Structure formats: structure tokens, C-alpha cells
Coordinates of C-alpha atoms in Angstrom, one line a residue:
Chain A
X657 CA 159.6 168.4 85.3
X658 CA 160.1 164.7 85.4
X659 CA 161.0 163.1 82.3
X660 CA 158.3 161.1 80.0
X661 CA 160.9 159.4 78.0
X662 CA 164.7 158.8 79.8
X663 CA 167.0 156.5 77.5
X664 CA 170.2 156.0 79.1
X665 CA 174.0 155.2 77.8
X666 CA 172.3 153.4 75.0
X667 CA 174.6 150.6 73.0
X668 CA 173.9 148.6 69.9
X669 CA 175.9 147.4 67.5
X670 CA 175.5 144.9 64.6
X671 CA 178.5 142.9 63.8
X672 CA 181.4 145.2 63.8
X673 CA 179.6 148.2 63.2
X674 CA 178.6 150.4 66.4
X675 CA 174.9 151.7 65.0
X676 CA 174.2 153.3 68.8
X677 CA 177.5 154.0 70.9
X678 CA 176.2 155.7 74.1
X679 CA 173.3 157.8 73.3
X680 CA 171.7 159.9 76.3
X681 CA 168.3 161.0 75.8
X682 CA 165.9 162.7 78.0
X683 CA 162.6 164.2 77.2
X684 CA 160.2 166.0 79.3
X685 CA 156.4 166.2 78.3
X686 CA 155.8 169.2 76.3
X687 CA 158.9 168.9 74.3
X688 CA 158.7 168.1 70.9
X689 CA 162.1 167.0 69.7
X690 CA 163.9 166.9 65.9
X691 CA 166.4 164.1 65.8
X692 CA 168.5 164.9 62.9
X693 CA 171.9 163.0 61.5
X694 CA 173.3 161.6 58.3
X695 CA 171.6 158.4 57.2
X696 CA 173.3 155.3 58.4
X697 CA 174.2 157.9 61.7
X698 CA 171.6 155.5 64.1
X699 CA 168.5 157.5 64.3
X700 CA 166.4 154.9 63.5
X701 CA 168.4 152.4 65.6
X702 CA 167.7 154.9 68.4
X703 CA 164.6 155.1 67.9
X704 CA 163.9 151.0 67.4
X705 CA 165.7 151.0 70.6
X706 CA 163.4 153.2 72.3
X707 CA 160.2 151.7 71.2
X708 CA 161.3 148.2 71.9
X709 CA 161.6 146.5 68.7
X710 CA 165.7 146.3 69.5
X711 CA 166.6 145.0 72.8
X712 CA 170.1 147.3 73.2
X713 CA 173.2 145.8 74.3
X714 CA 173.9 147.8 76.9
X715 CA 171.7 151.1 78.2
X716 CA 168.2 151.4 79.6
X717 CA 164.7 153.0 78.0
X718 CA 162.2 154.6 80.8
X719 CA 159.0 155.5 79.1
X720 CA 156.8 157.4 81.6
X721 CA 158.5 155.3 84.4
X722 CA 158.0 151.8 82.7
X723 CA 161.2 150.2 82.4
X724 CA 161.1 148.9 78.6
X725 CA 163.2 145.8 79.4
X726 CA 161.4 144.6 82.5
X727 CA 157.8 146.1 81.8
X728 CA 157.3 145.5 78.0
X729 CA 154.0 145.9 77.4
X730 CA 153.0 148.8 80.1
X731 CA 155.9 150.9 78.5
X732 CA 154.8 149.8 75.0
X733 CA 151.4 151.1 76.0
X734 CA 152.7 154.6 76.2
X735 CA 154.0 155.2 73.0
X736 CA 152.9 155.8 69.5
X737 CA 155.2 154.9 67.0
X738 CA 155.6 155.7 63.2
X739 CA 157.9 153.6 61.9
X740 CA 160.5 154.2 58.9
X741 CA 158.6 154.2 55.8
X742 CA 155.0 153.6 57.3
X743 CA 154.7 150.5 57.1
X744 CA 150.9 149.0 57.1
X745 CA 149.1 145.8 55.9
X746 CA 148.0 147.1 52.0
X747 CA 145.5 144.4 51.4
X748 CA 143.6 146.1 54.5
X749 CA 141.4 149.6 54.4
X750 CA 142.7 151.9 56.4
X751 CA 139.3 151.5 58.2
X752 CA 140.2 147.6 58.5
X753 CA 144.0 148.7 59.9
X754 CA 142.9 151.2 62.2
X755 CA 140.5 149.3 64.3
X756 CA 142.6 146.5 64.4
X757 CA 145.5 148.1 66.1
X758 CA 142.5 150.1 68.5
X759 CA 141.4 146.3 69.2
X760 CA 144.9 145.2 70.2
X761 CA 145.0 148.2 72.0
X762 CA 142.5 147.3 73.9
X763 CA 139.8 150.1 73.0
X764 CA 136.6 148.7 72.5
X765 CA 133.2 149.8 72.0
X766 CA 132.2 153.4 71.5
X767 CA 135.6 154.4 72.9
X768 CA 137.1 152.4 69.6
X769 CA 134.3 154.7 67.6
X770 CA 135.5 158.0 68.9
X771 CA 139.3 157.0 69.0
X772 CA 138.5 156.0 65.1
X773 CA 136.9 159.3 64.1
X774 CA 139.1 161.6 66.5
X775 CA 142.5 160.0 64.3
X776 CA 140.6 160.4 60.9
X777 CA 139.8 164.1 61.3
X778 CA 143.4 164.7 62.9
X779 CA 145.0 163.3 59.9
X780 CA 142.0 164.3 57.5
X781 CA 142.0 160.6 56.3
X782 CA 137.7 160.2 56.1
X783 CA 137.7 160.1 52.4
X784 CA 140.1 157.0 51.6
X785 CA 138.7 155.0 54.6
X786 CA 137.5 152.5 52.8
X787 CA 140.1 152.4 50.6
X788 CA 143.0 149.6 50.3
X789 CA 146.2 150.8 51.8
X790 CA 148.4 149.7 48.9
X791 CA 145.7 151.4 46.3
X792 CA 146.6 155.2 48.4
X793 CA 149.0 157.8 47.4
X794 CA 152.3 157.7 49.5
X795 CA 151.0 161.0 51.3
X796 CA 147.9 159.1 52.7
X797 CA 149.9 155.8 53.2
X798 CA 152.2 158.2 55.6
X799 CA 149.1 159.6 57.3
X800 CA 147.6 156.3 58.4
X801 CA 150.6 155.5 60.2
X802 CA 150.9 158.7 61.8
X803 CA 147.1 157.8 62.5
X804 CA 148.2 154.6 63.6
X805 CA 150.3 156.2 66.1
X806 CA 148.2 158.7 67.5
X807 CA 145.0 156.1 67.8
X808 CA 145.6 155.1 71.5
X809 CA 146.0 159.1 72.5
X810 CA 149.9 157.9 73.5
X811 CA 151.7 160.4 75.9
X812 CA 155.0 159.6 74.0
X813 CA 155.2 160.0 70.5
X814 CA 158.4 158.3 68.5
X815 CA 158.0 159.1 64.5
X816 CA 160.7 158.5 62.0
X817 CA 160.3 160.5 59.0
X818 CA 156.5 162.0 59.5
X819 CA 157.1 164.2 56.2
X820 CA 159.1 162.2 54.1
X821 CA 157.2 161.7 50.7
X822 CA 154.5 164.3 51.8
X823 CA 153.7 167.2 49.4
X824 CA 154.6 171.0 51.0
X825 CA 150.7 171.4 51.7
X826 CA 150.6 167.8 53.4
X827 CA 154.1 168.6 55.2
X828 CA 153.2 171.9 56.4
X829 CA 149.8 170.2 58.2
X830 CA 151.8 167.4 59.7
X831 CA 154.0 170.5 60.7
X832 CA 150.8 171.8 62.4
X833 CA 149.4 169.0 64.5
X834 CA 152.8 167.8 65.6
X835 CA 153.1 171.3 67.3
X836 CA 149.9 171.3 68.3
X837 CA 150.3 167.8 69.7
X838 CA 153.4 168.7 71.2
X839 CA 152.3 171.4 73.9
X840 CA 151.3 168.2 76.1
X841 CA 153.2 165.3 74.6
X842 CA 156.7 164.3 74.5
X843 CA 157.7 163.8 70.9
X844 CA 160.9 162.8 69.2
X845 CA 161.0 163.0 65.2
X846 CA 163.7 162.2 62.8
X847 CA 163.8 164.4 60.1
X848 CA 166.4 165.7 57.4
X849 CA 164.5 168.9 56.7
X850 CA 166.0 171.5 58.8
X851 CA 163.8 174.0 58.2
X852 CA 161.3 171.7 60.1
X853 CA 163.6 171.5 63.1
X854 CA 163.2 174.8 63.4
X855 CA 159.5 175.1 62.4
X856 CA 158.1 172.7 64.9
X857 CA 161.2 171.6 67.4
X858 CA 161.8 172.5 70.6
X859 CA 165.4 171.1 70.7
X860 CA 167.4 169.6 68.2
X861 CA 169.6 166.6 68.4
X862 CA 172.4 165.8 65.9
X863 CA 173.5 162.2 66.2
X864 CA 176.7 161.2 63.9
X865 CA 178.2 157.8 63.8
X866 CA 176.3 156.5 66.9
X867 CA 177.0 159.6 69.1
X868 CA 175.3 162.7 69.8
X869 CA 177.1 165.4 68.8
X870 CA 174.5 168.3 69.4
X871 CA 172.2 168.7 71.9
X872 CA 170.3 172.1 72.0
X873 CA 167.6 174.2 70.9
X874 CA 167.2 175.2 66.9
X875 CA 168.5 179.3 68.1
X876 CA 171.5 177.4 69.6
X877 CA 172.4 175.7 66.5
X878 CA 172.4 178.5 64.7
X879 CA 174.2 180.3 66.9
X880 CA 177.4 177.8 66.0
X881 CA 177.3 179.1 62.7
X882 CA 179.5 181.8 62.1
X883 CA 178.9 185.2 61.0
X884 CA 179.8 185.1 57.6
X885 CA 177.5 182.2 56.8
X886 CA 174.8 184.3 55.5
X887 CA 172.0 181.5 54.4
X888 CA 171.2 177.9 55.6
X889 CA 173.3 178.4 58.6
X890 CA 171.6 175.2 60.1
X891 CA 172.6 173.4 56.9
X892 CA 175.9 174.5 57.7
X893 CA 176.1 173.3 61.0
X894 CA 174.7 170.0 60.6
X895 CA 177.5 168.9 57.5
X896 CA 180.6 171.0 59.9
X897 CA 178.9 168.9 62.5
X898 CA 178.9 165.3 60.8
X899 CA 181.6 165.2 58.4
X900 CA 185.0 164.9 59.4
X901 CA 186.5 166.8 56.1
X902 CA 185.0 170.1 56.9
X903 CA 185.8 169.9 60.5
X904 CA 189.5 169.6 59.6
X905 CA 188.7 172.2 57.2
X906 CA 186.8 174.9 57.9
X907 CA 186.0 174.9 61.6
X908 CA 189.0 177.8 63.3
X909 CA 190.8 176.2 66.7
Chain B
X1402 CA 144.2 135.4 75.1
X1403 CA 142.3 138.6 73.9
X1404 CA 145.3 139.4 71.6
X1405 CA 145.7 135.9 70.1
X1406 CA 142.1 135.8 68.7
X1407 CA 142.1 139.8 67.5
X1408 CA 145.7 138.7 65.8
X1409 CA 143.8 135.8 64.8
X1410 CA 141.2 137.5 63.0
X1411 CA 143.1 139.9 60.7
X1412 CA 145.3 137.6 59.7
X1413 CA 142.8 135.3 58.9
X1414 CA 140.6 138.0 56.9
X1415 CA 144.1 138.5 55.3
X1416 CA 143.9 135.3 53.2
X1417 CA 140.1 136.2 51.7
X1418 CA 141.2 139.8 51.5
X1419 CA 143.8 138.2 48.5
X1420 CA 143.0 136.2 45.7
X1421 CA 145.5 133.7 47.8
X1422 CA 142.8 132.2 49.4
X1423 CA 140.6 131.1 46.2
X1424 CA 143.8 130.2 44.2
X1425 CA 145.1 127.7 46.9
X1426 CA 141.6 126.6 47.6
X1427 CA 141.0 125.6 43.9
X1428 CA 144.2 124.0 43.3
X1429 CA 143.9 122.2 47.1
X1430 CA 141.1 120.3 45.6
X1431 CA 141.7 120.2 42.3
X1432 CA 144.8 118.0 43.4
X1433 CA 143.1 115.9 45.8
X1434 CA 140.3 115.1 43.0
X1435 CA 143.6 114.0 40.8
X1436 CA 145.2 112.3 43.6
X1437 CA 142.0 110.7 44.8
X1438 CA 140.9 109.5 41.3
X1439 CA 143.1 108.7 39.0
X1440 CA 146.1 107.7 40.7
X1441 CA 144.5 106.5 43.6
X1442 CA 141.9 104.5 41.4
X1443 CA 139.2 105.0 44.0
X1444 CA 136.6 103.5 42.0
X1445 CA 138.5 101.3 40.4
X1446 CA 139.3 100.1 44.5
X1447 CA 135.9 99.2 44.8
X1448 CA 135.8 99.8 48.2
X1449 CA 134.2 102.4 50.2
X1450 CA 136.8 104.5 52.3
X1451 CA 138.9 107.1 51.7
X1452 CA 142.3 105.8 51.5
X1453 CA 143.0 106.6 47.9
X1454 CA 142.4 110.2 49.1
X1455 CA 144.4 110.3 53.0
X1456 CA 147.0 108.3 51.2
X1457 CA 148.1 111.1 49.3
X1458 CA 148.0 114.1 51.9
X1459 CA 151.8 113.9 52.6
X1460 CA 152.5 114.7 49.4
X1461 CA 150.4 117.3 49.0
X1462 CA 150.9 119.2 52.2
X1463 CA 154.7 118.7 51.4
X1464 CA 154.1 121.8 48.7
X1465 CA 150.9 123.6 49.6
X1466 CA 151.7 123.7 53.3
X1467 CA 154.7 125.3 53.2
X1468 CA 153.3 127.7 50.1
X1469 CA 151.1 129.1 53.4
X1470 CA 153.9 129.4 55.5
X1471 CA 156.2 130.7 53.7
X1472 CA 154.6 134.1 53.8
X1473 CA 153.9 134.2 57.5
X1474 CA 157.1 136.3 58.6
X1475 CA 159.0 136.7 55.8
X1476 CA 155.4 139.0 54.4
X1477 CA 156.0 140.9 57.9
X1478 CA 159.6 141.7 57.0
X1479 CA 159.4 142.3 53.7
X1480 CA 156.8 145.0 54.4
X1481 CA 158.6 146.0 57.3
X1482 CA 155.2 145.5 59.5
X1483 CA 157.1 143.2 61.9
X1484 CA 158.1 146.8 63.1
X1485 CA 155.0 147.6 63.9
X1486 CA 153.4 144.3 65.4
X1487 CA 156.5 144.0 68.0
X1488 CA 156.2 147.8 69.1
X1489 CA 152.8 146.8 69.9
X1490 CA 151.6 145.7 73.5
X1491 CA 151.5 142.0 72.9
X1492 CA 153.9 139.1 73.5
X1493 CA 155.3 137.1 71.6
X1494 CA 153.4 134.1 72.5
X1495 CA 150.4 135.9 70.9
X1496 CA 152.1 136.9 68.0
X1497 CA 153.1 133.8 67.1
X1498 CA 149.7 131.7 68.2
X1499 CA 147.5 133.9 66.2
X1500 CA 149.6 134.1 63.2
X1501 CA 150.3 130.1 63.2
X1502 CA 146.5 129.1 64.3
X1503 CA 144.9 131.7 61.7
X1504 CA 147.0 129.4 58.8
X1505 CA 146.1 126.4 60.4
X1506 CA 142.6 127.1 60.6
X1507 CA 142.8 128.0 56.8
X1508 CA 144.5 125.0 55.8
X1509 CA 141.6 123.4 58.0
X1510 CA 138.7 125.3 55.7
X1511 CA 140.5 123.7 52.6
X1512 CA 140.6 120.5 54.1
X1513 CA 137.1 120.5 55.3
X1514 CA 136.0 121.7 51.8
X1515 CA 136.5 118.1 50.7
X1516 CA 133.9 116.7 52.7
X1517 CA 132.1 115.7 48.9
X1518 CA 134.3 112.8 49.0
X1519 CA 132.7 111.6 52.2
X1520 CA 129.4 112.1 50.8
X1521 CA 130.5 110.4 47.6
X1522 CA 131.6 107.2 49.7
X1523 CA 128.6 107.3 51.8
X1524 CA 126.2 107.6 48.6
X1525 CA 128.3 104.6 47.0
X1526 CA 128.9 102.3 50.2
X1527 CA 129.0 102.3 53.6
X1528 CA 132.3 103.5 54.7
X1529 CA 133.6 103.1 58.0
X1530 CA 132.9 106.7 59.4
X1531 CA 135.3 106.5 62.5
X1532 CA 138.2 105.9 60.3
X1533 CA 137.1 108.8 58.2
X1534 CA 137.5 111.1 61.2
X1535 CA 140.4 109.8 62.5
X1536 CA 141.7 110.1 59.4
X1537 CA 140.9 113.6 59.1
X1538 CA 142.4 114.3 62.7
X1539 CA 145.7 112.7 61.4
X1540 CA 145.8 115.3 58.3
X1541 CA 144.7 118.2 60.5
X1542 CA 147.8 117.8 62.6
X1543 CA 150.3 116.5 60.2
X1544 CA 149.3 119.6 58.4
X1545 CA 149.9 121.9 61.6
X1546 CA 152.9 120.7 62.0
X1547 CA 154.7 121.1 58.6
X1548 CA 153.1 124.6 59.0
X1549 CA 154.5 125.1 62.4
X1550 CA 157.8 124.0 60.9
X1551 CA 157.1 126.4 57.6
X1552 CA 156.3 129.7 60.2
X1553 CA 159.6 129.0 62.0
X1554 CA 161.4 128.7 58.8
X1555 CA 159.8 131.8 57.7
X1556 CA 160.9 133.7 59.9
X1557 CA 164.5 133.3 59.3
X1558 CA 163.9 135.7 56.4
X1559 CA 162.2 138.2 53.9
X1560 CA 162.5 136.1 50.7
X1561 CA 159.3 134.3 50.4
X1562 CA 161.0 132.2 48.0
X1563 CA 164.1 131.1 50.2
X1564 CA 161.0 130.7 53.0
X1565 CA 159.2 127.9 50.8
X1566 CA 162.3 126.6 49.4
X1567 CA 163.6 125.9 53.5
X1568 CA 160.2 124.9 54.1
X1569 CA 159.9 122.1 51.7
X1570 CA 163.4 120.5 52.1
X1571 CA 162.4 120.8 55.9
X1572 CA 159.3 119.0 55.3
X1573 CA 160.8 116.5 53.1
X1574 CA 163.0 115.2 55.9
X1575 CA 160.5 114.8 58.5
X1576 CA 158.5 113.3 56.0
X1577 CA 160.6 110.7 54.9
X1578 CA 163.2 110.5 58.1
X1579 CA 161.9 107.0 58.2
X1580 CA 163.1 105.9 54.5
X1581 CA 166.5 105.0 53.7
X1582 CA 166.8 108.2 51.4
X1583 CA 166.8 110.5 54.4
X1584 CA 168.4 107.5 57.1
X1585 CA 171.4 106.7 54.9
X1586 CA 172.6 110.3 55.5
X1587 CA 172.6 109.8 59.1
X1588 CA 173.2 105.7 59.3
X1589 CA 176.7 106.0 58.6
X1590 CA 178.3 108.1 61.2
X1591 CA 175.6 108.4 63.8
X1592 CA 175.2 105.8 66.9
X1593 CA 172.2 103.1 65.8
X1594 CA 169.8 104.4 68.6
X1595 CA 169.8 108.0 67.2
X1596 CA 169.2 106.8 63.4
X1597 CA 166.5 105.2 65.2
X1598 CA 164.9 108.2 67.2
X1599 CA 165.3 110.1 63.3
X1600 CA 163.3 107.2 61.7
X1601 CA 160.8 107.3 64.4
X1602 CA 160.4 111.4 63.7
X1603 CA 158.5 110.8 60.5
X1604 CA 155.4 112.0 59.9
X1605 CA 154.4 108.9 57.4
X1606 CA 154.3 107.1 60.3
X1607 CA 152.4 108.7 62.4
X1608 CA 149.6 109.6 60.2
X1609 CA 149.4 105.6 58.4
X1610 CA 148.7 105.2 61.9
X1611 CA 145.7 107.6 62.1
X1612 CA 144.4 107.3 58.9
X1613 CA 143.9 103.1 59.6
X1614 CA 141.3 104.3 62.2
X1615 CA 143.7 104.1 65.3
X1616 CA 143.9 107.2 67.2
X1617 CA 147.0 106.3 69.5
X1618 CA 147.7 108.9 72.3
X1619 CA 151.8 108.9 70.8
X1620 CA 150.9 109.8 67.2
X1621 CA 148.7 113.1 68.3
X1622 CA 151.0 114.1 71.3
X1623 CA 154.1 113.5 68.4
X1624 CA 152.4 116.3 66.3
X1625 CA 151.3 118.6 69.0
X1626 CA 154.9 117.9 70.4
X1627 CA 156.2 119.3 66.9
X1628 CA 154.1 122.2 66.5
X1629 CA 155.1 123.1 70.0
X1630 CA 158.5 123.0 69.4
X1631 CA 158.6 124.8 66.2
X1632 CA 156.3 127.5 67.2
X1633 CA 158.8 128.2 70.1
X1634 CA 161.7 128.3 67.9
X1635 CA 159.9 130.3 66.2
X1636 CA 159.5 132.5 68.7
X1637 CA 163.6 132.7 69.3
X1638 CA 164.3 132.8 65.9
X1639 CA 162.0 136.5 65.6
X1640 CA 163.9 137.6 69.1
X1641 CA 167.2 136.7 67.4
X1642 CA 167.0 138.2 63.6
X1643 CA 164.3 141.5 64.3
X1644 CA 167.1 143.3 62.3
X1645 CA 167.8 141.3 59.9

């Protein structure tokens, strides 16, 4: 199966400090995966480089074939993107904000309509509508911009935190349309909940100090753990994984 | 172009959608009233044009312009919707134009919201109507570019604060880069002909020029010329500090 998203030896470093050091990344459709790392590890960076906000300094982003450096806007075009924190214009309605961005996205007339009220039900966001962004709780300030993201029916899905500041009812319906929205799409979420990796993700990536340091499916991870670890054995993995004490420690040569 | 006037639009409905919009508005004319008649001593004058009231415009766009621009992209970053806007399929270009037209064409409601004066001349006298306009022009495009200038400045940052403070220092020199206050700073160790190219840079000039009734082909192509060149550094300056 060809790949829908294909980021290559990706670099990026600010000042001194290497935020990306040679990140590999290829996702086919139908592959929803949880992109997981301490904070300050460069999973946002990874994921600004992949959406094109960050140009990288060295490395290439293929988004269903469109080469993000030379074809901005077609590969742009293909992805839905939820960026860290949701950010969104408050003085707007979420109305207001949502058929702007289906205007820049070039969706117009009843197509705009149905895009509108396909996003709202997915997201369950028809009673605020009309609301002002900064007046909504941070659980429906999260799911406009996963709206936001999913307005243009994107192949490609990028979403930095979908669940962060969502209650366990809220998370465990995000849970639910990201896996049903992942039997077709390609999807890459950064998460720190582990128990969502392996709720929703298909493979799991552990990125530490600007590398990737796992690469496999949640089962796999596990699997590192060993025996005697007898609860949160992915917990276990991911600190053994991306912190040099306990690998000095605890891991057996 | 489909981008630049949907950009255009929301950011536009952005300044009504915030009590920004009436506050600047009231104090915009409030000031000019001042400006106009009490230190300008417009009836006092006894002579129907609008001189009083043009003569002061500098001044006046040397804080409120920069008050406009100094939320432009430092608003983006501070909310952390620049994200968004460059992950979206537009350029640049149209980024910039509809964020920079949309405050222009704001500063241009406030501006057109004086048109009492006009009437009040026009009631009292018989003004000469082409100098009005020309007058007008000038202020329209002196007041684009100190916003072009305030965008670019804006975008160096996310402190609204350090955005107007940049902006009005910035102002103040192209405003006054033909007065020895500004020229001295540059007399002493530049070459004459480049303290001359700086004193020919300010935007007095330019707009006494268009506000005595002479629309000269130099003074409009010197503004456009400026917001031109601002808007594109602009344009670098977002390229160059997305992190930041």
C-alpha cells in the first residue's frame, strides 16, 4: 500500500538545540498512529514540520504525493490539522470560524452547508454554534478545532493533543471517531495517555530527544516490558525508553 | 485573489466583533474635533478649508495607527492562530494583503466618518473641494503606510505592547526624517547625499504636498512604494520568526 504521508530524514534545530534529528516517518492510509514522547522530545516540531508551518533544515514531507516544499498548497490541501492547544479566533462563533476556514478552503455553496453540518454532528458541537469561542468550555474549544480539521474531509489527519483538557466521556468519544475515522484515513496523534495508544492506535511511535526510539505496534510495546512488570507495562516502557537513568539502571545487557 | 478578500472579510468583521472598533472610532474623532478646533482655531481661521484638520493627521496616525497594527501578528501569535492560518492553503501574499488591506480599510471608515467637517465648511463657505480630496488621498496613504510599517513591526513579536512601542518610534522617524531631530543622528557620520535621501523619506513632506491640493505622481508612488516594501518585509519577517 503506498504511503499517504512519507516524511523523510527530517532535521530541525533551533539555535543549539536539535528539536528533530532525523526522524523517518511513513504512514499508509488506514493507519491511525499515536506519537508519544516526553515534552520538549519534538513531537510537535514533527508534526509543524509535517503540516508545513516549519520549513525543516534538512529532510522532505510527501503528503499523498505532494511534495510539501515544492507544492505547498496542494499538499496543504490534504491535511487536517489540530494544532497544540486548539487554537481559534475567540471573538468568532464557532459558526463564524467554521465557515471561514470552509471558505478558504474553497467549499462553497451547499457543499459549505453539508461540510458545516456533517463536522457539527461529528464533533456534537450544534448547541454552542452560535456561541463565542472564548465564552466555550475548554472541551468544546478542543472540539472546534478537531472540527476545524475534519471540515475539508482531509485524507491525512495531523492532531496534537486531541484529548488533552477533555473530560473521560468527551475523551472516550474523540477515542471513537478517531477510530472510526481511521479505517480510511491516515492519522498521526500525539498523545501522553498510553492507554489511548493502545485504545485507538495502530502503531506507536516513541520519539526522545529528536529521535525515534520506538517504532511498532501498542502489543509490541508491551512486549519490551518484562515479565515481572505486572501493571502499566506501557508506562514502563515509555520512561525505560526516554530516560537515560533507568536505562543505565534497570534495563539487563 | 479569492483568498485575499475571504481573509479580508473576517478580519475585518474582527474589529466590529470587539469593542476595538467603537473605542478607536470615538477617540479617532474625538481627537480630530480637538485637533481641528481648538488648536487648530478653525473658526477662529476664518477661512473655509480643512487645513486646521489635515494639518494634524501626522500626529494623530503617529499613535492610533500603530494602536491598529500592533495587534495584526503579534494577536496571531499570541493566540497561537498563526499556526493555523500558515497550515492553511494560502500564500503568503494573501495572508499578508488581507490582513494589512482589512486595517487599512478600517482606518479608512474612521477617516471617512469625518466627512461632518466637510459639510461644516461647505455650510459655512465655499471650500475648495479638490483640495479637500486630495487631501483626503494624502491621509489615506500616509496612513497605509505607517500601518504597513506597524504590520511588519508586528510581526517581529507576540507582545502587543513591544509591537506599538516599535511601531511608534518607527513612525516617528519616517515622520520626522526630514527635521534636524531625526537628521542630526545621521548628519554626522553619514555621506551628505544619504542624509539627503533620509530627509527626503519623510512622510511630512509628502503629505503637505497633497494636502495643498497637488496630487504629484512622486508623493503617491512614495507611499505605495512604502507600503510595498513593508508589506514584503513583512512577509520575510513571518517566514523568518514562525517559531518564535
Amino acid at each position: 500500500m503506498s504511503n499517504q504521508l512519507e516524511a523523510l530524514g527530517l532535521h530541525k534545530a533551533f539555535g543549539t538545540i536539535r528539536a528533530v534529528d532525523g526522524v523517518d516517518l511513513r504512514v499508509p492510509a488506514g493507519q491511525v498512529v499515536g506519537f508519544l514522547g516526553p515534552n520538549g522530545a519534538g513531537k510537535s516540531t514533527t508534526m509543524k514540520l509535517i503540516t508545513g508551518f516549519l520549513e525543516p533544515d534538512a529532510g522532505s514531507v510527501r503528503i499523498c504525493g505532494d511534495d510539501m516544499l515544492q507544492a505547498p498548497l496542494a499538499a496543504k490541501r490534504h491535511i487536517g490539522y489540530l494544532p497544540e492547544g486548539a487554537p481559534a479566533y475567540p471573538d468568532m462563533t464557532a459558526q463564524e470560524y467554521l465557515s471561514f476556514l470552509a471558505e478558504i478552503r474553497d467549499l462553497a455553496g451547499s457543499v459549505r452547508k453539508q461540510a458545516l453540518e456533517r463536522v457539527f454532528d461529528l464533533v456534537h458541537l450544534g448547541g454552542v454554534a452560535h456561541q463565542r469561542i472564548e465564552t466555550l468550555s475548554k472541551g468544546f474549544k478542543r472540539r472546534v478545532g478537531v472540527a476545524a480539521a475534519l471540515l475539508h474531509d482531509p485524507p491525512v489527519l495531523i492532531l496534537d493533543e486531541p484529548t488533552d483538557g477533555l473530560d473521560p466521556n468527551q475523551k472516550h468519544e474523540v477515542r471513537n471517531l478517531i477510530r472510526e475515522l481511521g479505517a480510511e484515513k491516515t492519522i498521526v496523534l500525539s498523545t501522553h495517555i498510553l492507554e489511548e495508544v493502545e485504545a485507538v492506535c495502530g502503531r506507536a511511535i516513541i520519539i526522545n530527544r529528536g529521535k525515534v526510539v520506538f517504532d511498532g505496534t501498542p502489543a509490541e510495546m508491551d512486549a519490551k516490558a518484562p515479565a515481572t512488570v505486572a501493571s502499566n507495562r506501557l508506562d514502563w516502557v515509555f520512561r525505560t525508553l526516554t530516560t537515560t537513568e533507568l536505562q543505565t539502571q534497570e534495563i539487563p545487557s | 485573489m479569492k483568498a485575499v478578500s475571504t481573509i479580508f472579510r473576517r478580519e475585518f468583521a474582527s474589529y466590529f466583533n470587539t469593542p476595538l472598533a467603537a473605542v478607536f472610532l470615538v477617540i479617532f474623532l474625538f481627537l480630530c474635533g480637538i485637533f481641528t478646533f481648538q488648536l487648530g482655531g478653525f473658526f477662529e481661521r476664518g477661512q473655509a478649508d480643512l487645513r486646521p484638520f489635515f494639518n494634524f493627521h501626522p500626529w494623530l496616525y503617529l499613535f492610533l495607527v500603530p494602536a491598529v497594527a500592533m495587534r495584526l501578528w503579534a494577536e496571531e501569535r499570541r493566540l497561537g492562530t498563526i499556526e493555523l492560518l500558515m497550515t492553511l492553503p494560502v500564500t503568503m501574499r494573501d495572508l499578508v494583503l488581507g490582513k494589512f488591506l482589512a486595517a487599512w480599510a478600517f482606518l479608512a471608515v474612521a477617516l471617512a466618518m469625518t466627512f461632518p467637517l466637510w459639510m461644516t465648511v461647505a455650510y459655512l463657505g465655499d471650500p475648495d473641494n479638490g483640495v479637500i480630496v486630495t487631501s483626503y488621498l494624502g491621509s489615506l496613504l500616509m496612513a497605509g503606510a505607517f500601518l504597513a510599517i506597524g504590520s511588519a513591526l508586528s510581526a517581529l513579536t507576540k507582545n502587543q505592547v513591544i509591537a506599538f512601542v516599535l511601531c511608534v518610534v518607527a513612525c516617528f522617524g519616517f515622520l520626522f526624517s526630514g527635521f534636524p531631530v531625526v537628521l542630526d543622528f545621521f548628519r554626522g557620520w553619514m555621506p551628505d547625499f544619504l542624509a539627503e535621501a533620509i530627509a527626503s523619506l519623510s512622510f511630512l513632506g509628502h503629505f503637505e504636498a497633497m494636502s495643498k491640493g497637488v496630487v504629484d505622481l512622486r508623493d503617491v508612488l512614495y507611499f505605495t512604494l512604502v507600503m510595498g516594501v513593508f508589506l514584503y518585509i513583512n512577509a520575510l519577517v513571518l517566514d523568518w520568526k514562525k517559531a518564535a
